[in-house]
JSON list of C-alpha atoms in Angstrom, two decimals:
[
{"chain": "D", "resi": 23, "resn": "MET", "atom": "CA", "xyz": [81.84, 44.10, -7.47]},
{"chain": "D", "resi": 24, "resn": "PRO", "atom": "CA", "xyz": [84.84, 45.66, -5.70]},
{"chain": "D", "resi": 25, "resn": "HIS", "atom": "CA", "xyz": [85.69, 44.28, -2.27]},
{"chain": "D", "resi": 26, "resn": "ILE", "atom": "CA", "xyz": [85.09, 46.59, 0.70]},
{"chain": "D", "resi": 27, "resn": "ASP", "atom": "CA", "xyz": [88.40, 47.83, 2.11]},
{"chain": "D", "resi": 28, "resn": "PRO", "atom": "CA", "xyz": [87.92, 48.86, 5.78]},
{"chain": "D", "resi": 29, "resn": "GLY", "atom": "CA", "xyz": [91.24, 50.74, 5.54]},
{"chain": "D", "resi": 30, "resn": "ASN", "atom": "CA", "xyz": [89.94, 52.97, 2.76]},
{"chain": "D", "resi": 31, "resn": "LEU", "atom": "CA", "xyz": [86.49, 54.20, 3.84]},
{"chain": "D", "resi": 32, "resn": "PRO", "atom": "CA", "xyz": [84.64, 57.00, 2.07]},
{"chain": "D", "resi": 33, "resn": "SER", "atom": "CA", "xyz": [83.85, 60.16, 3.98]},
{"chain": "D", "resi": 34, "resn": "PRO", "atom": "CA", "xyz": [80.31, 60.26, 5.41]},
{"chain": "D", "resi": 35, "resn": "GLU", "atom": "CA", "xyz": [80.04, 63.75, 3.91]},
{"chain": "D", "resi": 36, "resn": "SER", "atom": "CA", "xyz": [80.35, 62.24, 0.41]},
{"chain": "D", "resi": 37, "resn": "PHE", "atom": "CA", "xyz": [76.82, 60.80, 0.81]},
{"chain": "D", "resi": 38, "resn": "ARG", "atom": "CA", "xyz": [73.92, 63.09, -0.04]},
{"chain": "D", "resi": 39, "resn": "HIS", "atom": "CA", "xyz": [71.22, 60.86, 1.48]},
{"chain": "D", "resi": 40, "resn": "ARG", "atom": "CA", "xyz": [71.13, 60.11, 5.20]},
{"chain": "D", "resi": 41, "resn": "ILE", "atom": "CA", "xyz": [68.50, 59.14, 7.73]},
{"chain": "D", "resi": 42, "resn": "ASP", "atom": "CA", "xyz": [68.50, 58.62, 11.48]},
{"chain": "D", "resi": 43, "resn": "LEU", "atom": "CA", "xyz": [68.17, 55.06, 12.76]},
{"chain": "D", "resi": 44, "resn": "GLN", "atom": "CA", "xyz": [66.31, 53.99, 15.86]},
{"chain": "D", "resi": 45, "resn": "MET", "atom": "CA", "xyz": [67.89, 51.11, 17.70]},
{"chain": "D", "resi": 46, "resn": "ARG", "atom": "CA", "xyz": [65.47, 48.91, 19.65]},
{"chain": "D", "resi": 47, "resn": "PHE", "atom": "CA", "xyz": [66.28, 46.98, 22.81]},
{"chain": "D", "resi": 48, "resn": "ASN", "atom": "CA", "xyz": [65.77, 43.65, 21.01]},
{"chain": "D", "resi": 49, "resn": "ASP", "atom": "CA", "xyz": [68.38, 44.70, 18.40]},
{"chain": "D", "resi": 50, "resn": "ILE", "atom": "CA", "xyz": [71.11, 44.21, 21.04]},
{"chain": "D", "resi": 51, "resn": "ASP", "atom": "CA", "xyz": [72.90, 40.91, 21.56]},
{"chain": "D", "resi": 52, "resn": "ILE", "atom": "CA", "xyz": [74.20, 39.31, 24.75]},
{"chain": "D", "resi": 53, "resn": "LEU", "atom": "CA", "xyz": [77.47, 41.26, 24.43]},
{"chain": "D", "resi": 54, "resn": "GLY", "atom": "CA", "xyz": [75.59, 44.56, 24.59]},
{"chain": "D", "resi": 55, "resn": "HIS", "atom": "CA", "xyz": [76.10, 45.66, 21.01]},
{"chain": "D", "resi": 56, "resn": "LEU", "atom": "CA", "xyz": [73.99, 45.77, 17.87]},
{"chain": "D", "resi": 57, "resn": "ASN", "atom": "CA", "xyz": [73.46, 42.23, 16.56]},
{"chain": "D", "resi": 58, "resn": "ASN", "atom": "CA", "xyz": [75.08, 41.66, 13.14]},
{"chain": "D", "resi": 59, "resn": "THR", "atom": "CA", "xyz": [71.79, 40.52, 11.61]},
{"chain": "D", "resi": 60, "resn": "VAL", "atom": "CA", "xyz": [70.13, 43.86, 12.42]},
{"chain": "D", "resi": 61, "resn": "TYR", "atom": "CA", "xyz": [72.54, 45.78, 10.18]},
{"chain": "D", "resi": 62, "resn": "PHE", "atom": "CA", "xyz": [70.87, 44.25, 7.11]},
{"chain": "D", "resi": 63, "resn": "SER", "atom": "CA", "xyz": [67.46, 45.43, 8.28]},
{"chain": "D", "resi": 64, "resn": "PHE", "atom": "CA", "xyz": [68.90, 48.92, 8.80]},
{"chain": "D", "resi": 65, "resn": "TYR", "atom": "CA", "xyz": [70.45, 48.85, 5.32]},
{"chain": "D", "resi": 66, "resn": "ASP", "atom": "CA", "xyz": [67.08, 47.81, 3.84]},
{"chain": "D", "resi": 67, "resn": "THR", "atom": "CA", "xyz": [65.45, 50.76, 5.60]},
{"chain": "D", "resi": 68, "resn": "GLY", "atom": "CA", "xyz": [68.08, 53.08, 4.13]},
{"chain": "D", "resi": 69, "resn": "LYS", "atom": "CA", "xyz": [67.48, 51.63, 0.65]},
{"chain": "D", "resi": 70, "resn": "ALA", "atom": "CA", "xyz": [63.72, 52.19, 0.96]},
{"chain": "D", "resi": 71, "resn": "TYR", "atom": "CA", "xyz": [64.12, 55.85, 1.96]},
{"chain": "D", "resi": 72, "resn": "TYR", "atom": "CA", "xyz": [66.76, 56.41, -0.71]},
{"chain": "D", "resi": 73, "resn": "LEU", "atom": "CA", "xyz": [64.63, 54.90, -3.49]},
{"chain": "D", "resi": 74, "resn": "ASN", "atom": "CA", "xyz": [61.65, 56.91, -2.31]},
{"chain": "D", "resi": 75, "resn": "ALA", "atom": "CA", "xyz": [63.77, 60.08, -2.39]},
{"chain": "D", "resi": 76, "resn": "VAL", "atom": "CA", "xyz": [65.16, 59.49, -5.90]},
{"chain": "D", "resi": 77, "resn": "ASN", "atom": "CA", "xyz": [61.58, 58.89, -7.06]},
{"chain": "D", "resi": 78, "resn": "ASN", "atom": "CA", "xyz": [60.43, 62.17, -5.43]},
{"chain": "D", "resi": 79, "resn": "GLY", "atom": "CA", "xyz": [58.21, 60.32, -2.97]},
{"chain": "D", "resi": 80, "resn": "HIS", "atom": "CA", "xyz": [56.38, 58.44, -5.73]},
{"chain": "D", "resi": 81, "resn": "MET", "atom": "CA", "xyz": [57.77, 54.95, -5.16]},
{"chain": "D", "resi": 82, "resn": "ASN", "atom": "CA", "xyz": [55.21, 52.26, -5.93]},
{"chain": "D", "resi": 83, "resn": "TRP", "atom": "CA", "xyz": [55.65, 49.85, -3.01]},
{"chain": "D", "resi": 84, "resn": "GLN", "atom": "CA", "xyz": [52.99, 47.51, -4.43]},
{"chain": "D", "resi": 85, "resn": "ARG", "atom": "CA", "xyz": [55.08, 46.69, -7.53]},
{"chain": "D", "resi": 86, "resn": "VAL", "atom": "CA", "xyz": [58.53, 45.14, -7.12]},
{"chain": "D", "resi": 87, "resn": "GLU", "atom": "CA", "xyz": [60.91, 46.58, -9.72]},
{"chain": "D", "resi": 88, "resn": "SER", "atom": "CA", "xyz": [64.20, 45.24, -8.38]},
{"chain": "D", "resi": 89, "resn": "VAL", "atom": "CA", "xyz": [65.72, 42.30, -6.57]},
{"chain": "D", "resi": 90, "resn": "ILE", "atom": "CA", "xyz": [68.94, 42.11, -4.59]},
{"chain": "D", "resi": 91, "resn": "ALA", "atom": "CA", "xyz": [71.61, 40.11, -6.39]},
{"chain": "D", "resi": 92, "resn": "ASN", "atom": "CA", "xyz": [74.51, 40.59, -3.98]},
{"chain": "D", "resi": 93, "resn": "VAL", "atom": "CA", "xyz": [75.26, 42.16, -0.59]},
{"chain": "D", "resi": 94, "resn": "ASP", "atom": "CA", "xyz": [78.75, 42.73, 0.81]},
{"chain": "D", "resi": 95, "resn": "CYS", "atom": "CA", "xyz": [78.86, 44.08, 4.36]},
{"chain": "D", "resi": 96, "resn": "ALA", "atom": "CA", "xyz": [81.89, 44.96, 6.46]},
{"chain": "D", "resi": 97, "resn": "PHE", "atom": "CA", "xyz": [81.51, 45.41, 10.21]},
{"chain": "D", "resi": 98, "resn": "ILE", "atom": "CA", "xyz": [84.01, 48.09, 11.18]},
{"chain": "D", "resi": 99, "resn": "ALA", "atom": "CA", "xyz": [83.23, 48.97, 14.82]},
{"chain": "D", "resi": 100, "resn": "PRO", "atom": "CA", "xyz": [80.55, 47.85, 17.29]},
{"chain": "D", "resi": 101, "resn": "SER", "atom": "CA", "xyz": [77.42, 49.92, 17.94]},
{"chain": "D", "resi": 102, "resn": "PHE", "atom": "CA", "xyz": [75.86, 50.05, 21.39]},
{"chain": "D", "resi": 103, "resn": "PHE", "atom": "CA", "xyz": [72.33, 50.65, 22.64]},
{"chain": "D", "resi": 104, "resn": "GLY", "atom": "CA", "xyz": [71.41, 54.33, 22.69]},
{"chain": "D", "resi": 105, "resn": "GLU", "atom": "CA", "xyz": [74.15, 55.33, 20.28]},
{"chain": "D", "resi": 106, "resn": "PRO", "atom": "CA", "xyz": [72.95, 57.98, 17.79]},
{"chain": "D", "resi": 107, "resn": "LEU", "atom": "CA", "xyz": [73.23, 56.24, 14.42]},
{"chain": "D", "resi": 108, "resn": "GLU", "atom": "CA", "xyz": [72.54, 57.37, 10.90]},
{"chain": "D", "resi": 109, "resn": "ILE", "atom": "CA", "xyz": [72.65, 55.53, 7.60]},
{"chain": "D", "resi": 110, "resn": "CYS", "atom": "CA", "xyz": [74.13, 57.16, 4.53]},
{"chain": "D", "resi": 111, "resn": "THR", "atom": "CA", "xyz": [73.24, 55.91, 1.04]},
{"chain": "D", "resi": 112, "resn": "ARG", "atom": "CA", "xyz": [74.39, 56.73, -2.48]},
{"chain": "D", "resi": 113, "resn": "CYS", "atom": "CA", "xyz": [74.35, 55.14, -5.90]},
{"chain": "D", "resi": 114, "resn": "GLU", "atom": "CA", "xyz": [77.85, 54.04, -6.77]},
{"chain": "D", "resi": 115, "resn": "HIS", "atom": "CA", "xyz": [77.17, 52.61, -10.23]},
{"chain": "D", "resi": 116, "resn": "MET", "atom": "CA", "xyz": [74.35, 52.18, -12.76]},
{"chain": "D", "resi": 117, "resn": "GLY", "atom": "CA", "xyz": [74.63, 49.52, -15.42]},
{"chain": "D", "resi": 118, "resn": "GLU", "atom": "CA", "xyz": [72.18, 48.41, -18.12]},
{"chain": "D", "resi": 119, "resn": "LYS", "atom": "CA", "xyz": [70.14, 46.14, -15.81]},
{"chain": "D", "resi": 120, "resn": "SER", "atom": "CA", "xyz": [71.51, 46.86, -12.35]},
{"chain": "D", "resi": 121, "resn": "LEU", "atom": "CA", "xyz": [72.64, 49.48, -9.92]},
{"chain": "D", "resi": 122, "resn": "THR", "atom": "CA", "xyz": [75.05, 49.36, -7.01]},
{"chain": "D", "resi": 123, "resn": "LEU", "atom": "CA", "xyz": [74.29, 51.17, -3.78]},
{"chain": "D", "resi": 124, "resn": "LEU", "atom": "CA", "xyz": [76.96, 52.03, -1.24]},
{"chain": "D", "resi": 125, "resn": "GLN", "atom": "CA", "xyz": [75.77, 52.55, 2.33]},
{"chain": "D", "resi": 126, "resn": "MET", "atom": "CA", "xyz": [77.40, 53.22, 5.65]},
{"chain": "D", "resi": 127, "resn": "ILE", "atom": "CA", "xyz": [76.19, 53.32, 9.22]},
{"chain": "D", "resi": 128, "resn": "ILE", "atom": "CA", "xyz": [77.90, 55.96, 11.32]},
{"chain": "D", "resi": 129, "resn": "ASN", "atom": "CA", "xyz": [77.70, 57.47, 14.78]},
{"chain": "D", "resi": 130, "resn": "LYS", "atom": "CA", "xyz": [75.88, 60.73, 14.09]},
{"chain": "D", "resi": 131, "resn": "GLU", "atom": "CA", "xyz": [77.87, 62.68, 16.69]},
{"chain": "D", "resi": 132, "resn": "SER", "atom": "CA", "xyz": [81.42, 61.28, 16.46]},
{"chain": "D", "resi": 133, "resn": "ARG", "atom": "CA", "xyz": [81.15, 60.43, 12.70]},
{"chain": "D", "resi": 134, "resn": "GLU", "atom": "CA", "xyz": [82.78, 57.06, 13.46]},
{"chain": "D", "resi": 135, "resn": "VAL", "atom": "CA", "xyz": [82.03, 54.51, 10.73]},
{"chain": "D", "resi": 136, "resn": "LYS", "atom": "CA", "xyz": [80.36, 51.42, 12.18]},
{"chain": "D", "resi": 137, "resn": "SER", "atom": "CA", "xyz": [79.67, 49.44, 9.01]},
{"chain": "D", "resi": 138, "resn": "LEU", "atom": "CA", "xyz": [79.89, 49.71, 5.23]},
{"chain": "D", "resi": 139, "resn": "CYS", "atom": "CA", "xyz": [77.67, 47.85, 2.77]},
{"chain": "D", "resi": 140, "resn": "ARG", "atom": "CA", "xyz": [77.62, 47.49, -1.01]},
{"chain": "D", "resi": 141, "resn": "THR", "atom": "CA", "xyz": [74.45, 46.10, -2.62]},
{"chain": "D", "resi": 142, "resn": "VAL", "atom": "CA", "xyz": [73.85, 45.16, -6.26]},
{"chain": "D", "resi": 143, "resn": "MET", "atom": "CA", "xyz": [70.18, 45.47, -7.22]},
{"chain": "D", "resi": 144, "resn": "VAL", "atom": "CA", "xyz": [68.90, 44.08, -10.52]},
{"chain": "D", "resi": 145, "resn": "ALA", "atom": "CA", "xyz": [65.91, 45.59, -12.33]},
{"chain": "D", "resi": 146, "resn": "TYR", "atom": "CA", "xyz": [63.06, 43.09, -12.37]},
{"chain": "D", "resi": 147, "resn": "ASP", "atom": "CA", "xyz": [59.79, 42.76, -14.25]},
{"chain": "D", "resi": 148, "resn": "PRO", "atom": "CA", "xyz": [57.27, 41.12, -11.92]},
{"chain": "D", "resi": 149, "resn": "ASP", "atom": "CA", "xyz": [55.01, 40.24, -14.85]},
{"chain": "D", "resi": 150, "resn": "THR", "atom": "CA", "xyz": [57.61, 38.22, -16.77]},
{"chain": "D", "resi": 151, "resn": "LYS", "atom": "CA", "xyz": [59.65, 37.34, -13.65]},
{"chain": "D", "resi": 152, "resn": "LEU", "atom": "CA", "xyz": [62.82, 38.23, -15.57]},
{"chain": "D", "resi": 153, "resn": "SER", "atom": "CA", "xyz": [65.52, 40.85, -15.26]},
{"chain": "D", "resi": 154, "resn": "THR", "atom": "CA", "xyz": [64.97, 43.90, -17.39]},
{"chain": "D", "resi": 155, "resn": "CYS", "atom": "CA", "xyz": [66.67, 47.17, -18.23]},
{"chain": "D", "resi": 156, "resn": "LEU", "atom": "CA", "xyz": [66.91, 49.66, -15.41]},
{"chain": "D", "resi": 157, "resn": "PRO", "atom": "CA", "xyz": [63.78, 51.85, -15.69]},
{"chain": "D", "resi": 158, "resn": "GLU", "atom": "CA", "xyz": [64.49, 55.26, -17.21]},
{"chain": "D", "resi": 159, "resn": "HIS", "atom": "CA", "xyz": [62.70, 57.01, -14.34]},
{"chain": "D", "resi": 160, "resn": "TRP", "atom": "CA", "xyz": [65.17, 55.39, -11.90]},
{"chain": "D", "resi": 161, "resn": "ARG", "atom": "CA", "xyz": [68.16, 56.50, -14.00]},
{"chain": "D", "resi": 162, "resn": "LYS", "atom": "CA", "xyz": [66.87, 60.03, -14.27]},
{"chain": "D", "resi": 163, "resn": "GLY", "atom": "CA", "xyz": [65.79, 60.18, -10.63]},
{"chain": "D", "resi": 164, "resn": "ILE", "atom": "CA", "xyz": [69.15, 58.92, -9.36]},
{"chain": "D", "resi": 165, "resn": "ASP", "atom": "CA", "xyz": [71.12, 61.27, -11.63]},
{"chain": "D", "resi": 166, "resn": "LEU", "atom": "CA", "xyz": [69.02, 64.27, -10.58]},
{"chain": "D", "resi": 167, "resn": "TYR", "atom": "CA", "xyz": [69.05, 63.35, -6.90]},
{"chain": "D", "resi": 168, "resn": "GLU", "atom": "CA", "xyz": [72.78, 62.64, -6.67]},
{"chain": "D", "resi": 169, "resn": "SER", "atom": "CA", "xyz": [73.60, 65.86, -8.54]},
{"chain": "D", "resi": 170, "resn": "GLY", "atom": "CA", "xyz": [71.35, 67.88, -6.22]},
{"chain": "D", "resi": 171, "resn": "GLU", "atom": "CA", "xyz": [69.08, 68.97, -9.10]},
{"chain": "D", "resi": 172, "resn": "SER", "atom": "CA", "xyz": [65.94, 67.10, -8.03]},
{"chain": "D", "resi": 173, "resn": "GLY", "atom": "CA", "xyz": [63.14, 68.49, -5.92]},
{"chain": "D", "resi": 174, "resn": "SER", "atom": "CA", "xyz": [63.96, 66.03, -3.14]},
{"chain": "D", "resi": 175, "resn": "SER", "atom": "CA", "xyz": [65.84, 67.18, -0.10]},
{"chain": "D", "resi": 176, "resn": "PRO", "atom": "CA", "xyz": [69.03, 65.28, 0.82]},
{"chain": "D", "resi": 177, "resn": "SER", "atom": "CA", "xyz": [67.39, 63.46, 3.72]},
{"chain": "D", "resi": 178, "resn": "ILE", "atom": "CA", "xyz": [63.78, 63.17, 2.65]},
{"chain": "D", "resi": 179, "resn": "LEU", "atom": "CA", "xyz": [61.58, 61.27, 5.11]},
{"chain": "D", "resi": 180, "resn": "GLN", "atom": "CA", "xyz": [58.29, 60.09, 3.67]},
{"chain": "D", "resi": 181, "resn": "GLU", "atom": "CA", "xyz": [55.42, 58.95, 5.84]},
{"chain": "D", "resi": 182, "resn": "ASN", "atom": "CA", "xyz": [54.31, 56.22, 3.40]},
{"chain": "D", "resi": 183, "resn": "ILE", "atom": "CA", "xyz": [57.31, 53.94, 3.90]}
]
């Protein structure tokens, strides 16, 4: 997995999927900025909405089909309470049994990058408890979504997440 280079950040506009984030008061630390641990929760939220979008809103949340194998997060600039944040997500790579998601948290108004995260997710069969090949419906859904050919809008928000 390539290391995150804070000096070479992708453009937020290069991400098709984005959602608004709501910062809560208890997400703030004693210094007045977003606690580092909260970023991972925000990235998980972005992953959930992204996976729901690439599956056209038909994600089965009762059946786990992937596990996280690695997370690399770079904290670029602090975020403060009330700041309008959005999370951008895209698939950076699909292998035989895994996919790599690239995500960034940005200030929605200034477009300042706050954090960048790369996550490797491995396809998982909950019945055998072993890794498996990436499901074909994920491959197809990601390809269609990222190319703009799917029926999902770029920033789909589903009520069932």
